[in-house]
mmCIF file of C-alpha atoms and ligand atoms in Angstrom:
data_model
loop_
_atom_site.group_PDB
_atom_site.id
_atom_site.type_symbol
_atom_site.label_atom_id
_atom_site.label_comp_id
_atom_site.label_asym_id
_atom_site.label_seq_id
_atom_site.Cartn_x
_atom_site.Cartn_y
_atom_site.Cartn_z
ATOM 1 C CA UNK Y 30 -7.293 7.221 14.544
ATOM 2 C CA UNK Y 31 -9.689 5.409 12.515
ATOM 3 C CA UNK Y 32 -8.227 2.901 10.130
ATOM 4 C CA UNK Y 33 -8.164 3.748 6.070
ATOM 5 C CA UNK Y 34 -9.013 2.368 3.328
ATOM 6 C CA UNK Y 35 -7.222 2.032 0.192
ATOM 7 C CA UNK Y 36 -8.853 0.077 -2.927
ATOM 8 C CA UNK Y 37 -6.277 -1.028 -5.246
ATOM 9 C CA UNK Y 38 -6.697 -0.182 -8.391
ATOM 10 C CA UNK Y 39 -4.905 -3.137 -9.919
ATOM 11 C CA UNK Y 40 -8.176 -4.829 -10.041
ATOM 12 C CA UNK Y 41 -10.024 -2.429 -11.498
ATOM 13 C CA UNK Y 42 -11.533 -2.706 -15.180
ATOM 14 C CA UNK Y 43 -8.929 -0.900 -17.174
ATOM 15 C CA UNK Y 44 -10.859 -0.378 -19.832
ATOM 16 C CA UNK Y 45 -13.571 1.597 -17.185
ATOM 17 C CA UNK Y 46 -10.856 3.242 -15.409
ATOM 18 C CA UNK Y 47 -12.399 6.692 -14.842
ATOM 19 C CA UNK Y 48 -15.729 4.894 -13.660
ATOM 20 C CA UNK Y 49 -13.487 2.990 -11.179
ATOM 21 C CA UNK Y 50 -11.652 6.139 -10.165
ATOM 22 C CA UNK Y 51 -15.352 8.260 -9.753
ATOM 23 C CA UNK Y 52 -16.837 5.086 -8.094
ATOM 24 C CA UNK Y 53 -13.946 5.232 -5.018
ATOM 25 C CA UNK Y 54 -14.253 8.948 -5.099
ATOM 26 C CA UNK Y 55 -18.335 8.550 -4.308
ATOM 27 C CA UNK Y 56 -17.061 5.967 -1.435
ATOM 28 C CA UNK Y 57 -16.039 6.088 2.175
ATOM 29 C CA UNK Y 58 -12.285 5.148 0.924
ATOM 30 C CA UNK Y 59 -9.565 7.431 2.210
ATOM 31 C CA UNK Y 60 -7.127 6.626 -0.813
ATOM 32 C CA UNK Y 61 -5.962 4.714 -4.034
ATOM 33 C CA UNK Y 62 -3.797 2.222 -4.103
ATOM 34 C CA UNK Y 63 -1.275 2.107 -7.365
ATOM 35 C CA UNK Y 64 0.728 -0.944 -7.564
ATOM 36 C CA UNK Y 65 3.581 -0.118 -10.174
ATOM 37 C CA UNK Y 66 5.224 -3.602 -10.993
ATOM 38 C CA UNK Y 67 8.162 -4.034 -13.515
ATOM 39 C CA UNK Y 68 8.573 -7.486 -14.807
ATOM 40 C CA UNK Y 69 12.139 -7.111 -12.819
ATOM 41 C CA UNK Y 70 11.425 -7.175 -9.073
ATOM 42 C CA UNK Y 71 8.133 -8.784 -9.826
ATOM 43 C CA UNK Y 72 6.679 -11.291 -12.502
ATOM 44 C CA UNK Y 73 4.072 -9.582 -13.580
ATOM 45 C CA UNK Y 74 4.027 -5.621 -15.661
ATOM 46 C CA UNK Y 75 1.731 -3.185 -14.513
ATOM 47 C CA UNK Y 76 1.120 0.636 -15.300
ATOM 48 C CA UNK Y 77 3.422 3.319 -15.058
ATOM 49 C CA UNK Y 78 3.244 7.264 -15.586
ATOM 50 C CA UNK Y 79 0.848 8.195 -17.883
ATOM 51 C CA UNK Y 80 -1.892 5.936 -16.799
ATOM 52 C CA UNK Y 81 -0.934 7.488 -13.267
ATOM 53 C CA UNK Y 82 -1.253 11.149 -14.574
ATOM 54 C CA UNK Y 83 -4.607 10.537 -15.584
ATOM 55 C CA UNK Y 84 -5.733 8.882 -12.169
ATOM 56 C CA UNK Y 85 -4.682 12.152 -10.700
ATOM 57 C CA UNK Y 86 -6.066 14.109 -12.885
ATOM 58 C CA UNK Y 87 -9.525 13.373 -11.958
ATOM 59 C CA UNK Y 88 -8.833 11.878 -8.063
ATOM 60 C CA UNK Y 89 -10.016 13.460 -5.483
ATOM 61 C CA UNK Y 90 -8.219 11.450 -2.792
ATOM 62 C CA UNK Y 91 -4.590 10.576 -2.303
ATOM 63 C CA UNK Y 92 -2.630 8.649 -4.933
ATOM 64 C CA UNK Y 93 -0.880 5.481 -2.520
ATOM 65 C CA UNK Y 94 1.931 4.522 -4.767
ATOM 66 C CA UNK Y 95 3.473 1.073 -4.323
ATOM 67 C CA UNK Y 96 6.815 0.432 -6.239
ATOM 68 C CA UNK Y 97 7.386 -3.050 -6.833
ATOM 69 C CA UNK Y 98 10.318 -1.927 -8.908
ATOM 70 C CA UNK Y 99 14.001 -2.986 -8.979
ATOM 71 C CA UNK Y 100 16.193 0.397 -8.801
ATOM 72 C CA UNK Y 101 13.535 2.561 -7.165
ATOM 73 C CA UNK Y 102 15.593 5.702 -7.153
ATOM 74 C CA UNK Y 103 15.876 6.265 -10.402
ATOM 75 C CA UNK Y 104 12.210 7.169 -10.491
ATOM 76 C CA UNK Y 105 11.030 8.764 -7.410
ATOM 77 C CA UNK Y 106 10.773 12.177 -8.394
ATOM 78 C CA UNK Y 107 8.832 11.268 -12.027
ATOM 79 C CA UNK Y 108 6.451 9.328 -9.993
ATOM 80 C CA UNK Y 109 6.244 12.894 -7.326
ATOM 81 C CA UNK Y 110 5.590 14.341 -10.556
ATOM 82 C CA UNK Y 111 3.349 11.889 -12.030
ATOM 83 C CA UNK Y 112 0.624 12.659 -8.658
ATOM 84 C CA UNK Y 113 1.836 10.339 -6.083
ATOM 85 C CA UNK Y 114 0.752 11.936 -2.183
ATOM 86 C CA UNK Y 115 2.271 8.287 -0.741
ATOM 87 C CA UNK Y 116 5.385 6.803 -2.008
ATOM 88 C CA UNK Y 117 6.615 2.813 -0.874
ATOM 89 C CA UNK Y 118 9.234 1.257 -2.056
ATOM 90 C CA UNK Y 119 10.434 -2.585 -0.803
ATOM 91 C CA UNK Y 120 13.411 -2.850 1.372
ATOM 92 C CA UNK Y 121 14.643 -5.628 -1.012
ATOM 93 C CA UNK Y 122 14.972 -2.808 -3.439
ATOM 94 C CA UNK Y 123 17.070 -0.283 -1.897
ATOM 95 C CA UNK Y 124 20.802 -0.577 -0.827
ATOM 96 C CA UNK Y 125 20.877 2.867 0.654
ATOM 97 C CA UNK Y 126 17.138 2.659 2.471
ATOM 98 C CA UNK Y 127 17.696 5.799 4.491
ATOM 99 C CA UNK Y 128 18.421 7.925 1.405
ATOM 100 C CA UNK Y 129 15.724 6.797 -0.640
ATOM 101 C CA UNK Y 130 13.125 7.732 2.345
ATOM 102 C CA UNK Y 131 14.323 10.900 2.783
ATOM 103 C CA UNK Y 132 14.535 11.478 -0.813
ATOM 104 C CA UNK Y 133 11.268 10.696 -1.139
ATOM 105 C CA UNK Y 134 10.125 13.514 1.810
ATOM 106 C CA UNK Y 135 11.771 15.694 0.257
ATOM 107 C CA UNK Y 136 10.210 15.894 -2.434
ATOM 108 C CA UNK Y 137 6.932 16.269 -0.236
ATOM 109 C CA UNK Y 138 5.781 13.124 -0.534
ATOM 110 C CA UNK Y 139 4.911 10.315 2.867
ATOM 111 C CA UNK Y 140 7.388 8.177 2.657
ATOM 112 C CA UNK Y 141 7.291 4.191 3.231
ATOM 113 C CA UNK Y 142 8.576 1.390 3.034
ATOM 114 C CA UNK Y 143 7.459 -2.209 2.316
ATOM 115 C CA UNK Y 144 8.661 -5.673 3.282
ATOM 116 C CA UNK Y 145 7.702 -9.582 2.112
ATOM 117 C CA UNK Y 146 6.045 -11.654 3.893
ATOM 118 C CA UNK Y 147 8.927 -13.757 5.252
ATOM 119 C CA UNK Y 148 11.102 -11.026 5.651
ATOM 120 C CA UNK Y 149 10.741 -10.191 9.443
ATOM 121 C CA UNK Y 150 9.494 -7.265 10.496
ATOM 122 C CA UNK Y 151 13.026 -6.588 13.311
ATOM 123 C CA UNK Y 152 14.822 -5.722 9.872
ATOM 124 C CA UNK Y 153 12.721 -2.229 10.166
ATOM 125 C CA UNK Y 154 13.985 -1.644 13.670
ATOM 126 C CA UNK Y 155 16.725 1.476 12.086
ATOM 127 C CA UNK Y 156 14.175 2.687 9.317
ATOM 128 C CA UNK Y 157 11.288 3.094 11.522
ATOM 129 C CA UNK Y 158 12.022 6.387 13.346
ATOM 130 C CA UNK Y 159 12.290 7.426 9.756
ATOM 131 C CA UNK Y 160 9.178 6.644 7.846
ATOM 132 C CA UNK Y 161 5.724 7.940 7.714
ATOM 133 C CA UNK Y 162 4.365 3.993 7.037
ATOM 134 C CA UNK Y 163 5.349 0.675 6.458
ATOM 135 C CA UNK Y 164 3.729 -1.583 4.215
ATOM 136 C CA UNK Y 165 3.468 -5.596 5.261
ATOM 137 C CA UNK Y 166 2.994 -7.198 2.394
ATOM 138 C CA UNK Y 167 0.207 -10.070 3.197
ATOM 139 C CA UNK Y 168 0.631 -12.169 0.007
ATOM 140 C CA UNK Y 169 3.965 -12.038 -2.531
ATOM 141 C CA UNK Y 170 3.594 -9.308 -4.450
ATOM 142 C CA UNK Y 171 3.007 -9.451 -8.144
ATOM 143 C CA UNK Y 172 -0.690 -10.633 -8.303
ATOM 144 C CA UNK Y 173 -3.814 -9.835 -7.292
ATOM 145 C CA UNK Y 174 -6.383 -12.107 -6.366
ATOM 146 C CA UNK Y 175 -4.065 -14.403 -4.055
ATOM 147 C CA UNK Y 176 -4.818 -16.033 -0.563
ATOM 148 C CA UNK Y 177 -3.726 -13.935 2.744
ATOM 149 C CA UNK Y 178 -0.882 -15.404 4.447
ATOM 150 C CA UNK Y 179 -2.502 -16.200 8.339
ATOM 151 C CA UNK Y 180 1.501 -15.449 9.274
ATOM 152 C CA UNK Y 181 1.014 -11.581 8.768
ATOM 153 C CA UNK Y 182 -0.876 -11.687 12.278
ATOM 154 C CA UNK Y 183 1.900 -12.355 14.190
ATOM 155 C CA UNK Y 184 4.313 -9.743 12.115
ATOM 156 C CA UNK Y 185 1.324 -7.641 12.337
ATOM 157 C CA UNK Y 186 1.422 -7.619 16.182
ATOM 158 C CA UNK Y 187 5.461 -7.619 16.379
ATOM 159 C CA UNK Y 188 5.679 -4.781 14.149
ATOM 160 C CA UNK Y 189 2.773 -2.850 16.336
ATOM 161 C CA UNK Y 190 4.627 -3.153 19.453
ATOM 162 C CA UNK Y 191 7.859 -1.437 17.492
ATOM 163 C CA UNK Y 192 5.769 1.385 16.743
ATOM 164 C CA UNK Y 193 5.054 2.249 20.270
ATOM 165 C CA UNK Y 194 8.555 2.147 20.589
ATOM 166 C CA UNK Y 195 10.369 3.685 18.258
ATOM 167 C CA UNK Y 196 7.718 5.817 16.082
ATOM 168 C CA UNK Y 197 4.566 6.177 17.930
ATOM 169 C CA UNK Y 198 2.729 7.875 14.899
ATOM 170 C CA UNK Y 199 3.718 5.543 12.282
ATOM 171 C CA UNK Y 200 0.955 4.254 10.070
ATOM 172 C CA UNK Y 201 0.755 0.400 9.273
ATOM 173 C CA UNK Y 202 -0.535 -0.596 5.996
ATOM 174 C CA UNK Y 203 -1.759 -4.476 5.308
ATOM 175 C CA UNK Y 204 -1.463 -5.211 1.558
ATOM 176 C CA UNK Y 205 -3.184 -8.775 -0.027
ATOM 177 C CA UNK Y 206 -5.854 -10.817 0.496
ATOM 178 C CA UNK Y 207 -7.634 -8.132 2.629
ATOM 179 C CA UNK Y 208 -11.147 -8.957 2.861
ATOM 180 C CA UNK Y 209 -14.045 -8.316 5.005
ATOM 181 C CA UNK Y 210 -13.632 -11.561 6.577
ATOM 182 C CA UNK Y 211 -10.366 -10.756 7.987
ATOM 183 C CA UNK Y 212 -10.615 -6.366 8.112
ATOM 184 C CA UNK Y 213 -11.908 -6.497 11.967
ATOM 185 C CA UNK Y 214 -8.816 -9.137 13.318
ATOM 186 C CA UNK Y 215 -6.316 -6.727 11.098
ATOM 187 C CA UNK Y 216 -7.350 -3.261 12.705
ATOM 188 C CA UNK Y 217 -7.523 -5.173 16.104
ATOM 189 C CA UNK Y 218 -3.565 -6.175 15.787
ATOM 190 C CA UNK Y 219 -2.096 -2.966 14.613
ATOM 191 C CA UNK Y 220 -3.396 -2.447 11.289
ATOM 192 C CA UNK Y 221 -3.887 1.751 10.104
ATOM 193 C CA UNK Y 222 -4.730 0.870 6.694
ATOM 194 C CA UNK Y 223 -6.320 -2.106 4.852
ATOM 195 C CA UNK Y 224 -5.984 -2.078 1.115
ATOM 196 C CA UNK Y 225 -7.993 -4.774 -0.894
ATOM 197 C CA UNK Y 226 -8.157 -5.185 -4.920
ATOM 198 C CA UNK Y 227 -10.231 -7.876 -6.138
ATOM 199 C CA UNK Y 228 -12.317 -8.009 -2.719
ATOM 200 C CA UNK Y 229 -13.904 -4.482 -3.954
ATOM 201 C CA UNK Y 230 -13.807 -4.302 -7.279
ATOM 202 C CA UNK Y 231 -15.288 -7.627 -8.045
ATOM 203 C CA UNK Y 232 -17.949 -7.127 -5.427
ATOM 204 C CA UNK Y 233 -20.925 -6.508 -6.589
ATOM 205 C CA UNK Y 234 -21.453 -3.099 -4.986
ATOM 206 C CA UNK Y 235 -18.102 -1.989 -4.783
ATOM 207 C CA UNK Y 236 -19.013 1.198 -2.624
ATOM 208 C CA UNK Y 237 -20.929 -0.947 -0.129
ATOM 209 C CA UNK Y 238 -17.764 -2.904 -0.029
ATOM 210 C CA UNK Y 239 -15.905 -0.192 0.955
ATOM 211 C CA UNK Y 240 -18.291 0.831 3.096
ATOM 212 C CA UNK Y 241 -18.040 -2.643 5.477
ATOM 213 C CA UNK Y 242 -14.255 -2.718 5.304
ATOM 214 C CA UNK Y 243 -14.933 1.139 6.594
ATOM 215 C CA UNK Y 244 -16.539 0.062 9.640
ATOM 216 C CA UNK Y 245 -16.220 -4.181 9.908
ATOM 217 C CA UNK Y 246 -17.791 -6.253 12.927
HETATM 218 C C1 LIG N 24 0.057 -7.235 -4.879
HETATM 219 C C2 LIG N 24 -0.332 -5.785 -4.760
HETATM 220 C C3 LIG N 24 -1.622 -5.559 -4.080
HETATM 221 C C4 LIG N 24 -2.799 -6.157 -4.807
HETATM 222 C C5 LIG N 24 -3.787 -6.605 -3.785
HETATM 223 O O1 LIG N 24 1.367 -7.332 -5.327
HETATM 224 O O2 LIG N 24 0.634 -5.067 -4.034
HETATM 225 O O3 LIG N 24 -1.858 -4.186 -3.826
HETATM 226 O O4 LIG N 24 -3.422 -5.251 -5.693
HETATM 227 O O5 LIG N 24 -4.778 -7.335 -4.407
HETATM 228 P P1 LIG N 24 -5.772 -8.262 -3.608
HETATM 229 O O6 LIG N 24 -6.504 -7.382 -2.629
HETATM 230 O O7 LIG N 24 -6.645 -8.790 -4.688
HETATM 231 O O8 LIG N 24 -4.979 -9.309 -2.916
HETATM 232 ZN ZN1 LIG N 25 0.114 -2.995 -3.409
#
């Protein structure tokens, strides 16, 4: 399959946000990216529900919800309800991992799971089967706007030859620092899905953008 794309909204102008949200829907992305972040698991506060009700309400492509949340659980089906199609939450986050990802399909959602950078990639060897996606995070997550770690190529590559192993039609999603300097390298060593923030939005044509992270060289 051809690799996605998946602008994050987190670097959007909030104060512009259905502009943002029509601008991806006029582009070649394939989804939105929703970081929710808590001040807990994180150190930084993002959005939660109601900004994410409104999103949906005028999307027209799938709402990629990334939990960077301490006690997941609690939440998963008001963020089902709230519009999320894609559902992540970290494996630092979730004592009972297997649970929470099938709690998650159940309620019709993909279901996936994300790790930190130096948290290797073998710790996903019993999810995998499980999940529709994994999510390697690229930078710590918290911020946008931060420098990729050169380190996710190798986990990147480790956690591709897994997949051919143990869940052939799992999708890998790249999270931080994405760029079009580094989109071609990152679909060459396993990468489904690149999702970049500040790279699009503070381009200054955000669809074009999009566009050349769509189809790099
Ligand atoms: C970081 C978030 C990312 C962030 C990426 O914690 O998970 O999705 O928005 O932003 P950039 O592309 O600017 O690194
Ligand atoms: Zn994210």
């Amino acid at each position: 399959m051809k690799h996605l794309v998946a602008p994050s909204l987190l670097a959007a102008d909030f104060l512009d946000l259905g502009k943002e949200v029509e601008m991806v829907n006029n582009s070649e992305a394939d989804l939105f990216h929703v970081d929710v972040m808590d001040g807990h698991f994180v150190p930084n506060i993002s959005f939660g529900f109601s900004i994410i009700k409104q999103i949906k309400s005028i999307a027209k492509k799938p709402l990629d919800v990334h939990l960077m949340i301490s006690n997941p659980d609690s939440y998963i089906k008001d963020f089902r309800d709230s519009g999320a199609d894609w559902l992540s939450v970290h494996y630092e986050t979730c004592p009972h991992l297997h649970r929470s990802i099938h709690l998650i399909k159940e309620l019709g959602m993909k279901a996936g799971v994300v790790i930190n950078p130096y948290n290797n990639v073998e710790l996903l060897q019993g999810i995998l089967p499980d999940v529709d996606f994994v999510l390697l995070m690229s930078v710590n997550p918290g911020f946008g706007g931060q420098r990729f770690i050169e380190a996710t190529f190798d986990r990147l590559r480790r956690l591709s030859k897994m997949k051919e192993e143990l869940n052939p039609e799992l999708i890998i999603e790249v999270d931080g620092g994405v760029s079009k300097n580094n989109a071609q390298p990152l679909v060459e060593a396993g990468a489904d899905v690149l999702i970049a923030g500040s790279a699009v939005f503070k381009a200054s044509d955000p669809v074009r953008y999009i566009s050349e992270l769509k189809n790099p060289e």
